[in-house]
Tab-separated table of C-alpha atoms and ligand atoms in Angstrom:
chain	number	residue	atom	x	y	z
S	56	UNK	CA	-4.947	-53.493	-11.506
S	57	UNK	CA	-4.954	-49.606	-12.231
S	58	UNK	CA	-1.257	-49.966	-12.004
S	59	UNK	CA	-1.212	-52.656	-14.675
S	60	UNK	CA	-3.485	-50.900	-17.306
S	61	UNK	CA	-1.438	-47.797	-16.632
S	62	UNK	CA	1.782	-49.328	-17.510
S	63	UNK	CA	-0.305	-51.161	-20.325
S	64	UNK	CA	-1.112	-47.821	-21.901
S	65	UNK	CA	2.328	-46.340	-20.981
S	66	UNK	CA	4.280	-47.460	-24.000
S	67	UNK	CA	4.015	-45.008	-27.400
S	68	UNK	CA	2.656	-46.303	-30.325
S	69	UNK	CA	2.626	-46.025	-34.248
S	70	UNK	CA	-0.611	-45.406	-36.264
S	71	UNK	CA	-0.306	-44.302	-39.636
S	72	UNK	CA	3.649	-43.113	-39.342
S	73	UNK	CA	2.661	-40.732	-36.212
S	74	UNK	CA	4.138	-41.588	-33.305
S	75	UNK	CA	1.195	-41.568	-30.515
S	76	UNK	CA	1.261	-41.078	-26.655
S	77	UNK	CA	-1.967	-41.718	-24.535
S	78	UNK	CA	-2.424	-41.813	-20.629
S	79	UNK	CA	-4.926	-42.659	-18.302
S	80	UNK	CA	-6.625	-41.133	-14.926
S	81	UNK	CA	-8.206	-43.889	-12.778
S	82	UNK	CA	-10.822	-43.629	-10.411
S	83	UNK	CA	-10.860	-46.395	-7.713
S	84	UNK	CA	-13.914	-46.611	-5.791
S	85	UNK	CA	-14.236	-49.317	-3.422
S	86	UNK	CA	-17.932	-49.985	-1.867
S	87	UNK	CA	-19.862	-53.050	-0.296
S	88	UNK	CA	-22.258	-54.264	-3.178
S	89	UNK	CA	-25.149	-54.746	-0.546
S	90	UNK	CA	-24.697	-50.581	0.789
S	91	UNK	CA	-24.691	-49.304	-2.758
S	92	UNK	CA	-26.217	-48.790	-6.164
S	93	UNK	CA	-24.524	-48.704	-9.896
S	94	UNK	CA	-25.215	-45.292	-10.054
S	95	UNK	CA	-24.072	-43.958	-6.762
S	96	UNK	CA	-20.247	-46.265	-7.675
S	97	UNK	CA	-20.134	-44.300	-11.150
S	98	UNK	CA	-20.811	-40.663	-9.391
S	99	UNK	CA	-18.483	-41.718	-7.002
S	100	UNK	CA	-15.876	-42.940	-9.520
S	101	UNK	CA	-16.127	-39.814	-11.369
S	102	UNK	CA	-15.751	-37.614	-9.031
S	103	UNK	CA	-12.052	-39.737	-8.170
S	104	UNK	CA	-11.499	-39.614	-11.662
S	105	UNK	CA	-10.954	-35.699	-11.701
S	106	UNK	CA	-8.984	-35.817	-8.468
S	107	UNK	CA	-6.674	-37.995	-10.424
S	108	UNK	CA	-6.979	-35.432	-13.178
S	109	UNK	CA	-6.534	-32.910	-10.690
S	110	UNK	CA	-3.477	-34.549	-9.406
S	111	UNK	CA	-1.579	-34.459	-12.436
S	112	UNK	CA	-3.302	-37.216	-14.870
S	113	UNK	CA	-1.781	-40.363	-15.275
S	114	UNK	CA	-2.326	-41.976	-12.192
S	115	UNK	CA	-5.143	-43.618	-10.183
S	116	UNK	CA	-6.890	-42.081	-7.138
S	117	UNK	CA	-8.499	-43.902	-4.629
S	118	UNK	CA	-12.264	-42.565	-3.198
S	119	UNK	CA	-11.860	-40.799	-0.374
S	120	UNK	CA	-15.871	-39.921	1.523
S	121	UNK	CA	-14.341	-37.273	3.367
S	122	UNK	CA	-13.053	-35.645	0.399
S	123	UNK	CA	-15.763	-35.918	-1.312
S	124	UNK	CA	-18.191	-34.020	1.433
S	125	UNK	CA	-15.257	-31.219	1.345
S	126	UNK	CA	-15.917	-31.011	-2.137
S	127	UNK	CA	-19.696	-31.102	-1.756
S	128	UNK	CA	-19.528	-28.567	0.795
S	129	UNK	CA	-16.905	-26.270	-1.733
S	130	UNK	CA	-19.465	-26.330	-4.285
S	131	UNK	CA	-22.720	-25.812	-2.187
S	132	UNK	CA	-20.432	-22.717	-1.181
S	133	UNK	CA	-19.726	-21.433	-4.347
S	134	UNK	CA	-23.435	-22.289	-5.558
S	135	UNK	CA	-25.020	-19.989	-2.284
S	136	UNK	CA	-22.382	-17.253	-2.560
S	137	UNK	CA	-24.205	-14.579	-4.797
S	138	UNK	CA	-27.501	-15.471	-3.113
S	139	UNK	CA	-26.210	-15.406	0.210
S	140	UNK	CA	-24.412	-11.394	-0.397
S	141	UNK	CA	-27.546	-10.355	-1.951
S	142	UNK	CA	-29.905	-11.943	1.188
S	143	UNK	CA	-27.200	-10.036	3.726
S	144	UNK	CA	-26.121	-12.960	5.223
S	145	UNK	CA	-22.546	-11.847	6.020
S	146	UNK	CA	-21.664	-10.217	8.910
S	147	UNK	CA	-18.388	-7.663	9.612
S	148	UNK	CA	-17.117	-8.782	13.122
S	149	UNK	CA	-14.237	-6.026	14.550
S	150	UNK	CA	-11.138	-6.709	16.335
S	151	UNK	CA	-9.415	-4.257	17.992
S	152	UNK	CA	-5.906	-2.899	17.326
S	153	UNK	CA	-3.860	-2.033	20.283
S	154	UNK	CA	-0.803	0.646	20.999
S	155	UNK	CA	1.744	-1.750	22.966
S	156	UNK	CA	3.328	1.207	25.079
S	157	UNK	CA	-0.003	1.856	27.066
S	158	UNK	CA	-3.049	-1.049	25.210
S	159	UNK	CA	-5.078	1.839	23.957
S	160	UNK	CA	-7.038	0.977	20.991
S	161	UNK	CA	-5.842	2.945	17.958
S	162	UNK	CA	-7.816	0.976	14.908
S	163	UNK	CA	-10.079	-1.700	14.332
S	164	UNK	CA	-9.908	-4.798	11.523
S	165	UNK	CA	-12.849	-5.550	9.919
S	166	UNK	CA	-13.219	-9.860	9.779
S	167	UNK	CA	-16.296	-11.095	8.041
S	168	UNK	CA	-18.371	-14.111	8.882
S	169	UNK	CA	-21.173	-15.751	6.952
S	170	UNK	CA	-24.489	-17.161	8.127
S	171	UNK	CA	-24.597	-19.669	6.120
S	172	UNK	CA	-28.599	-20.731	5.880
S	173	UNK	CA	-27.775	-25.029	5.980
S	174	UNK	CA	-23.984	-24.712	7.529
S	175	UNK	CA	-24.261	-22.156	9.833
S	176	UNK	CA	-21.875	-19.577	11.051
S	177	UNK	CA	-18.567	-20.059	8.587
S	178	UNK	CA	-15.486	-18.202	9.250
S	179	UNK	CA	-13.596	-16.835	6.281
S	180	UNK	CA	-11.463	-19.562	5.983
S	181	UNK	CA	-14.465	-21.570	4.995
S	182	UNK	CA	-14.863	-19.118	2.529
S	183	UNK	CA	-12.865	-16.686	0.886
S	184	UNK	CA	-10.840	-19.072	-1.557
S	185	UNK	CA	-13.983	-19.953	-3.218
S	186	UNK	CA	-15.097	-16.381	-3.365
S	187	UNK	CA	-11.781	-15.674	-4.815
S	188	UNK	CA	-12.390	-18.181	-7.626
S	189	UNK	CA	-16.102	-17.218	-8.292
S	190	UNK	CA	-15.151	-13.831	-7.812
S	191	UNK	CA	-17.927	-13.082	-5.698
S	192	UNK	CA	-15.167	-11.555	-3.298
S	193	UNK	CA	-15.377	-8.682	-5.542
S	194	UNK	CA	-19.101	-7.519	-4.337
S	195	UNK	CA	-18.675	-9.218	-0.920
S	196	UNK	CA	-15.438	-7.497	-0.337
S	197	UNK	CA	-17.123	-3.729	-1.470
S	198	UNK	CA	-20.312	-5.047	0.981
S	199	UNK	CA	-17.462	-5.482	4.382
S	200	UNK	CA	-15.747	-2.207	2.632
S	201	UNK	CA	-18.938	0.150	2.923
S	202	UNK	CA	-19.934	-1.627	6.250
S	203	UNK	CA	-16.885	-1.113	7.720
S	204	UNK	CA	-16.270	2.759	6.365
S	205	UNK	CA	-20.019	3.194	7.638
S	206	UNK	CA	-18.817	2.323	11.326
S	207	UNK	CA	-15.805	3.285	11.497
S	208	UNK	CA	-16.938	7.086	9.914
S	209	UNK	CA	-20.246	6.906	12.338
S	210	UNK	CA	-17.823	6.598	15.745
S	211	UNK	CA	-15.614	8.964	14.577
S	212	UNK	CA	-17.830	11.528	13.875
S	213	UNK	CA	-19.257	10.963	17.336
S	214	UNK	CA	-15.574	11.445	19.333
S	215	UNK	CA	-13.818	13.948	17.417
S	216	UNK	CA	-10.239	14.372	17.701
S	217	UNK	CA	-10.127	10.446	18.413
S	218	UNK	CA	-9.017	8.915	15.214
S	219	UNK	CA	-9.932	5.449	15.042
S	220	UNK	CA	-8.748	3.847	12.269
S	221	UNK	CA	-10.750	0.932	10.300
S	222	UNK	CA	-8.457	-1.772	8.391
S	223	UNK	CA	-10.206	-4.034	5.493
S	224	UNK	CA	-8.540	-6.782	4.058
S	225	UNK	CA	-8.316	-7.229	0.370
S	226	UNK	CA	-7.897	-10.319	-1.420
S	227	UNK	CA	-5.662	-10.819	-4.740
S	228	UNK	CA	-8.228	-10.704	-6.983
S	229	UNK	CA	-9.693	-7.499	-5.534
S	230	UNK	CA	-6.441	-5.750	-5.764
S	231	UNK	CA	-6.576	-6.581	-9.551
S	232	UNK	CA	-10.521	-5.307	-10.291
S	233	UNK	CA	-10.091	-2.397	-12.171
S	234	UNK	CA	-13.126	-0.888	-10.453
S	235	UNK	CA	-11.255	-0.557	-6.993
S	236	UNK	CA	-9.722	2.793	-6.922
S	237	UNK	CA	-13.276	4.446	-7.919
S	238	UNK	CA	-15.052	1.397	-5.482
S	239	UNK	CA	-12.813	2.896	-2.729
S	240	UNK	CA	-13.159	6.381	-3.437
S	241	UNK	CA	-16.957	6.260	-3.720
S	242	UNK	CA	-17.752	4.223	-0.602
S	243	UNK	CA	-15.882	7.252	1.313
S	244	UNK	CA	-17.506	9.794	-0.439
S	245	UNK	CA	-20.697	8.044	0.676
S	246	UNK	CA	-20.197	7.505	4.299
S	247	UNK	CA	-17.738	10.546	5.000
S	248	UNK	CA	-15.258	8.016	6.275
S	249	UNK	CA	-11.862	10.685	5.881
S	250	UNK	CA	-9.439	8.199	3.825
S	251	UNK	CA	-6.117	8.764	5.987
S	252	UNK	CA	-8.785	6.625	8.668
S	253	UNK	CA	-8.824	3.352	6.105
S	254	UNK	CA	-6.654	1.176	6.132
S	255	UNK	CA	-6.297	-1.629	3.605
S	256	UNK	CA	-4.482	-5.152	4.580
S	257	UNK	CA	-2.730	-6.562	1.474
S	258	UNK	CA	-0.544	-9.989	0.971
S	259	UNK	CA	2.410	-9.567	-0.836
S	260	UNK	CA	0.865	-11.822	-3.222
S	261	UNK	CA	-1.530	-9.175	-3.633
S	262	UNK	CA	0.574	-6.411	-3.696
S	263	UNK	CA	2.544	-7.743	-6.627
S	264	UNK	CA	1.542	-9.132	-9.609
S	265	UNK	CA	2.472	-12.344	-11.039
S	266	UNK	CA	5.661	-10.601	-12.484
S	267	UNK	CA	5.994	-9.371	-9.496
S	268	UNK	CA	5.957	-5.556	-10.363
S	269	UNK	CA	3.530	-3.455	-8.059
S	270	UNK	CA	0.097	-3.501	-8.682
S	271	UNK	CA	-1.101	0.011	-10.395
S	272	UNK	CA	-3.835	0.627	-8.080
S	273	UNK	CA	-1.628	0.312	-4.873
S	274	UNK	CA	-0.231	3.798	-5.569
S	275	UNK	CA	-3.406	5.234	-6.679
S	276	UNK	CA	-5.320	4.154	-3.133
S	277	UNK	CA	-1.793	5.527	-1.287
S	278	UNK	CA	-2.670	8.832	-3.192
S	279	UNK	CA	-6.261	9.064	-1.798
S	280	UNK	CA	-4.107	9.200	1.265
S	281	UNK	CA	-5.490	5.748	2.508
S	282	UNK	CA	-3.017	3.835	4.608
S	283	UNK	CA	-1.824	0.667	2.813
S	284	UNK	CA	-0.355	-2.219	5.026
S	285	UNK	CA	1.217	-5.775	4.355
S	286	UNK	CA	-0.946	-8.366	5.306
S	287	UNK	CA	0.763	-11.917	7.158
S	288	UNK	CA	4.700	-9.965	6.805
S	289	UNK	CA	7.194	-12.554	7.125
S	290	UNK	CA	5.390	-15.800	5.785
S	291	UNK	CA	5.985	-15.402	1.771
S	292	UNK	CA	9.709	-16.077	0.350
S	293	UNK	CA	10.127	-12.180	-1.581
S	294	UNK	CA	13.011	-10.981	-1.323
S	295	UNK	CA	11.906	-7.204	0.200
S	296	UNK	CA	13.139	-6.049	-1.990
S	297	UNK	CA	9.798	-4.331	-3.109
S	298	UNK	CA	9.387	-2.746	0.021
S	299	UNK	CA	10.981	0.382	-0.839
S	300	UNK	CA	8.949	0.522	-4.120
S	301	UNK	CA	6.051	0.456	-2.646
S	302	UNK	CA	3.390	3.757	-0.809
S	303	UNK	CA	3.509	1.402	2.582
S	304	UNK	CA	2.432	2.451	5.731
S	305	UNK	CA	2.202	-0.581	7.663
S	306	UNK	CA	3.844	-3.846	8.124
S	307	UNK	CA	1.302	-6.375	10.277
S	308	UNK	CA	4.303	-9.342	11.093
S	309	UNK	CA	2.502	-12.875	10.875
S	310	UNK	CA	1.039	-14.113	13.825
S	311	UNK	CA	3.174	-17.313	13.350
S	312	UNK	CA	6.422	-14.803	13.973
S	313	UNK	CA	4.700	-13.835	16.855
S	314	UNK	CA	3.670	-17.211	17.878
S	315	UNK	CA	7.891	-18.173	17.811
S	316	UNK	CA	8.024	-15.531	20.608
S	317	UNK	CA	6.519	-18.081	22.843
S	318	UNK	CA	9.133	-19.560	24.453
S	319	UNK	CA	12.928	-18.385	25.097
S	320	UNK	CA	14.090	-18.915	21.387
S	321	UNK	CA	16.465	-16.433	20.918
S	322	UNK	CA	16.614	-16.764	17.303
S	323	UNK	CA	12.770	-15.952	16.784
S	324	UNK	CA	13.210	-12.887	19.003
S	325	UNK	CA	16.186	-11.908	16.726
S	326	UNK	CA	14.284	-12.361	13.561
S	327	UNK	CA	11.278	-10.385	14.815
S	328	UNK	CA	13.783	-7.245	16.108
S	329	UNK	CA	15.258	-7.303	13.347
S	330	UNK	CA	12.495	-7.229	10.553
S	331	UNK	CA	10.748	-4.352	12.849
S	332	UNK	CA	14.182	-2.594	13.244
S	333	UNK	CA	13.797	-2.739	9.015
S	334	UNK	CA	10.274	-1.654	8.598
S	335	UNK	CA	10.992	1.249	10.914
S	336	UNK	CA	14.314	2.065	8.676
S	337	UNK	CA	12.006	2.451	5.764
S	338	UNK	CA	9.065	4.839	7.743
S	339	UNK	CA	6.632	2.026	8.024
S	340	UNK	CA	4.827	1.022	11.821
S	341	UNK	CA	4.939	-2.535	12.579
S	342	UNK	CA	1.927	-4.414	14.024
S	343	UNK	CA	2.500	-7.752	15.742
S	344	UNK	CA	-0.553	-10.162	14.706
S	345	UNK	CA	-2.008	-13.193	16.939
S	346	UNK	CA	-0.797	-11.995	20.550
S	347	UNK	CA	-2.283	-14.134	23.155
S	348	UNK	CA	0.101	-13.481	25.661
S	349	UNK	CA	1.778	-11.042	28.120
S	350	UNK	CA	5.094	-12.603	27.374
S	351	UNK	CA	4.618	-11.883	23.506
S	352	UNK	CA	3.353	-8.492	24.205
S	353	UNK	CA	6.981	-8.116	25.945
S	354	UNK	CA	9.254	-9.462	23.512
S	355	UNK	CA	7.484	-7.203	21.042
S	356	UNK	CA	7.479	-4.113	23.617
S	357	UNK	CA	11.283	-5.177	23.662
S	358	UNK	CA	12.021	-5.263	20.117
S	359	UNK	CA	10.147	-1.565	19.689
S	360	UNK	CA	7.069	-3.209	17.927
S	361	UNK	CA	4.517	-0.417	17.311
S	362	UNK	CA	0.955	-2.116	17.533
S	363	UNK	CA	-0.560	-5.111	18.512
S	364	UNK	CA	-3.718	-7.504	17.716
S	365	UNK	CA	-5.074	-10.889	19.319
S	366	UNK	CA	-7.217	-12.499	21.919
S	367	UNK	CA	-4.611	-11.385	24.595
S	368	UNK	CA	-6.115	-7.975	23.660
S	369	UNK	CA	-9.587	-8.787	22.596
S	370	UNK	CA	-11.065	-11.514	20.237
S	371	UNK	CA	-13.524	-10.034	16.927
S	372	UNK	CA	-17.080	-9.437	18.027
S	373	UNK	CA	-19.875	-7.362	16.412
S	374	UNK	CA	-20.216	-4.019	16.389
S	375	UNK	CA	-22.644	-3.867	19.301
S	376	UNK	CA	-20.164	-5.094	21.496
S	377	UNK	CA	-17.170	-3.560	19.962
S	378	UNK	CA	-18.682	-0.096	20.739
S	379	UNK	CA	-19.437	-0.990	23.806
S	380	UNK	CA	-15.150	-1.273	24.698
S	381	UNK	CA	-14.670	1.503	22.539
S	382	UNK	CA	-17.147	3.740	24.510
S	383	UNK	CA	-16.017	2.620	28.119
S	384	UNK	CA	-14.087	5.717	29.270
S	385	UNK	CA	-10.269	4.976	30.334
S	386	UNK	CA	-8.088	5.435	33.019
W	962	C2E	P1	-5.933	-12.205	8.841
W	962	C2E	O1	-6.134	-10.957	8.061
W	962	C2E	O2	-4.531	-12.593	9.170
W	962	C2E	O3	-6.818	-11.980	10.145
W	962	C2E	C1	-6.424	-12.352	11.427
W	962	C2E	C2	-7.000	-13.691	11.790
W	962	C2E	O4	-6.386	-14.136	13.001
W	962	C2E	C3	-8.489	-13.623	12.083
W	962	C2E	O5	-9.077	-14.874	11.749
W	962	C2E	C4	-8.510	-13.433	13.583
W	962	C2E	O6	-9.712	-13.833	14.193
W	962	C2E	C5	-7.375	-14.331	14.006
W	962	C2E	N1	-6.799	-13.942	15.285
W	962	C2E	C6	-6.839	-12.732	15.862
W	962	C2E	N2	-6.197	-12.729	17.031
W	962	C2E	C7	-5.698	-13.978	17.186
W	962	C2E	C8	-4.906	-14.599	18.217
W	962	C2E	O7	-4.487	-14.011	19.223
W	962	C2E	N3	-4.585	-15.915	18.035
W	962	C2E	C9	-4.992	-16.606	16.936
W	962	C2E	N4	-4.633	-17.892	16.846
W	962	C2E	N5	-5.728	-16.052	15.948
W	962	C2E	C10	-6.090	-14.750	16.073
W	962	C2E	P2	-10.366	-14.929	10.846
W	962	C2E	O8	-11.334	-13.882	11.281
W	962	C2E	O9	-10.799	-16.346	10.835
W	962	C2E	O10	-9.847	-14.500	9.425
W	962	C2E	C11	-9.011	-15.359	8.683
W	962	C2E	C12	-8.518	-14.686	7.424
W	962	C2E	O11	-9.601	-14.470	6.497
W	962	C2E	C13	-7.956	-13.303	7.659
W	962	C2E	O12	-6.648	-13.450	8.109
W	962	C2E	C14	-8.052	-12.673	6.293
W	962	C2E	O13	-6.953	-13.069	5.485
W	962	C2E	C15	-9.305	-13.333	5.731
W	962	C2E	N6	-10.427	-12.376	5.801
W	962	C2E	C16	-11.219	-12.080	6.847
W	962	C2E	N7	-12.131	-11.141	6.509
W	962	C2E	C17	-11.906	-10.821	5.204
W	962	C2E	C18	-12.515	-9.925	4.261
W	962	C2E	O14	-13.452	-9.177	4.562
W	962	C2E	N8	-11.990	-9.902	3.004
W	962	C2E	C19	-10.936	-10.682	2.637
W	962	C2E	N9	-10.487	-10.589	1.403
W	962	C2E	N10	-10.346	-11.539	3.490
W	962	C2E	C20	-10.820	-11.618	4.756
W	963	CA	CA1	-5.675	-9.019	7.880
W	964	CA	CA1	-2.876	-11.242	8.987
């Protein structure tokens, strides 16, 4: 039937000498009359109405309950954001960063969680797409910043000479407030956290604007002397071109490279040499992402990887236990 009045409405049509086109977006909800009321089929059919918008207009879309909780759920996220910054329910969970010659821990990455008050503990997946489209990742992201610069300056100051390094991940719309550079430069100021210790974790996508020219403020955090690295290397399609053109210091290489280490595919292992082999050509360190095991750790070893991250090494945990690994004296 939604085909039919589609194709019904398809054909253009003359009114007053101007040739007119119209279209349609269908909502389809299908329900058992006894389980539900008029109103709850029209909400229903409205909400599949703008996934057919959604989808490209002129078409039908069928009701789909599971989409529609996801949705639910994506706006009762978006509605507690703000709130939930403000009522300091976010937490910065640390994972540690690993030299592969000897599994010393060089830095940590800063991974926030939410406590959500109805939903419970959300990862950042759950999350940080709708903060980017609020742009509440904009106060969030300066709330892990200052968190993570108040650790990470706190330990140091405690073991001199020991130079931990903190990483923070920064999200596309972040790299484009134009409040960053001074955001940056003031949360250091405030917590003493010395700025060749920060690192920031950028996606290409971040790291170039939609013309794909730089981002201004790129150069002026390298200039603070801040450490800028490549977030996920090796999944976008750029042509690396930019590489050179940008103040890098760091390349992280996807954990789904890494995760192509797994078995004996020579081609993965080839891939991986080779983009380290490049990084190194251009100054940068190269840290492998998602290692979970001692065979990955090899290959990487093997192909003169600098630095490593993953559960093989340790998973993220708070603070209080994070210390508590960074503190235990080594052999
Ligand atoms: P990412 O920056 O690539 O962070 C690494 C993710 O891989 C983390 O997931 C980490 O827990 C997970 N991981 C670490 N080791 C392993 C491993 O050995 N195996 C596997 N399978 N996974 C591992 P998480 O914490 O869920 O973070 C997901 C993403 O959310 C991050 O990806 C990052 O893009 C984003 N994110 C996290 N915190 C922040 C933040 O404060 N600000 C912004 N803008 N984004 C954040
Ligand atoms: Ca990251
Ligand atoms: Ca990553």
């Amino acid at each position: 039937l939604a085909d039919s009045v589609l194709a019904a409405l398809a054909p253009p049509f003359d009114v007053d000498g101007h040739r007119l086109v119209v279209s349609a977006s269908i909502g389809v909800v299908e329900a058992r009359v006894a389980d539900t009321t008029p109103a709850d089929v029209l909400k229903a059919a409205d909400v599949t109405l703008y996934w057919a918008k959604a989808d490209g207009r002129n078409r039908w879309a069928r009701y789909d309950p599971e989409r529609a909780a996801a949705d639910l759920t994506r706006y009762t996220l978006s509605a507690t954001l703000a709130a939930g910054i403000e009522r300091e329910e976010f937490e910065v969970e640390y994972q540690p960063i690993v030299r592969l010659s000897d599994s010393g821990v060089v830095g940590i990455e800063a991974l926030v969680r939410w406590n959500h008050p109805t939903l419970g503990r959300l990862g950042p997946d759950r999350f940080i797409e709708v903060a980017e489209e609020t742009g509440a990742i904009v106060p969030l992201g300066r709330h892990v910043l200052r968190e993570a610069c108040t650790r990470a300056a706190g330990w140091n100051a405690a073991h001199p000479g020991a130079d931990l390094f903190v990483s923070v991940n920064l999200a596309v719309r972040q790299a484009h407030d134009p409040a960053l550079v001074s955001d940056v430069a003031d949360v250091l100021a405030e917590t003493g956290l010395p700025a060749r210790l920060l690192q920031l974790e950028l996606t290409e996508s971040a790291l170039l604007g939609p013309a794909g020219r730089p981002v201004d403020a790129i150069s002026a955090l390298a200039g603070l002397g801040i450490r800028i690295a490549v977030d996920d290397f090796g999944t976008g399609y750029s042509n690396l071109g930019y590489l050179p053109r940008l103040p890098l210091h760091s390349l992280k290489l996807a954990g789904v490279l890494v995760e192509g280490l797994r078995g004996p595919a020579a081609g993965a292992g080839r891939i991986v040499t080779s983009l380290i082999a490049l990084a190194h050509s251009l100054g940068l360190t190269v840290t492998g992402e998602g290692v979970e095991t001692t065979a990955q750790a090899a290959q990487l070893r093997a192909a003169r990887c600098d630095l490593a991250q993953g559960w093989l090494y340790a998973r993220s945990a708070p603070w209080s236990e994070v210390v508590v690994e960074l503190d235990r004296p080594r052999s």
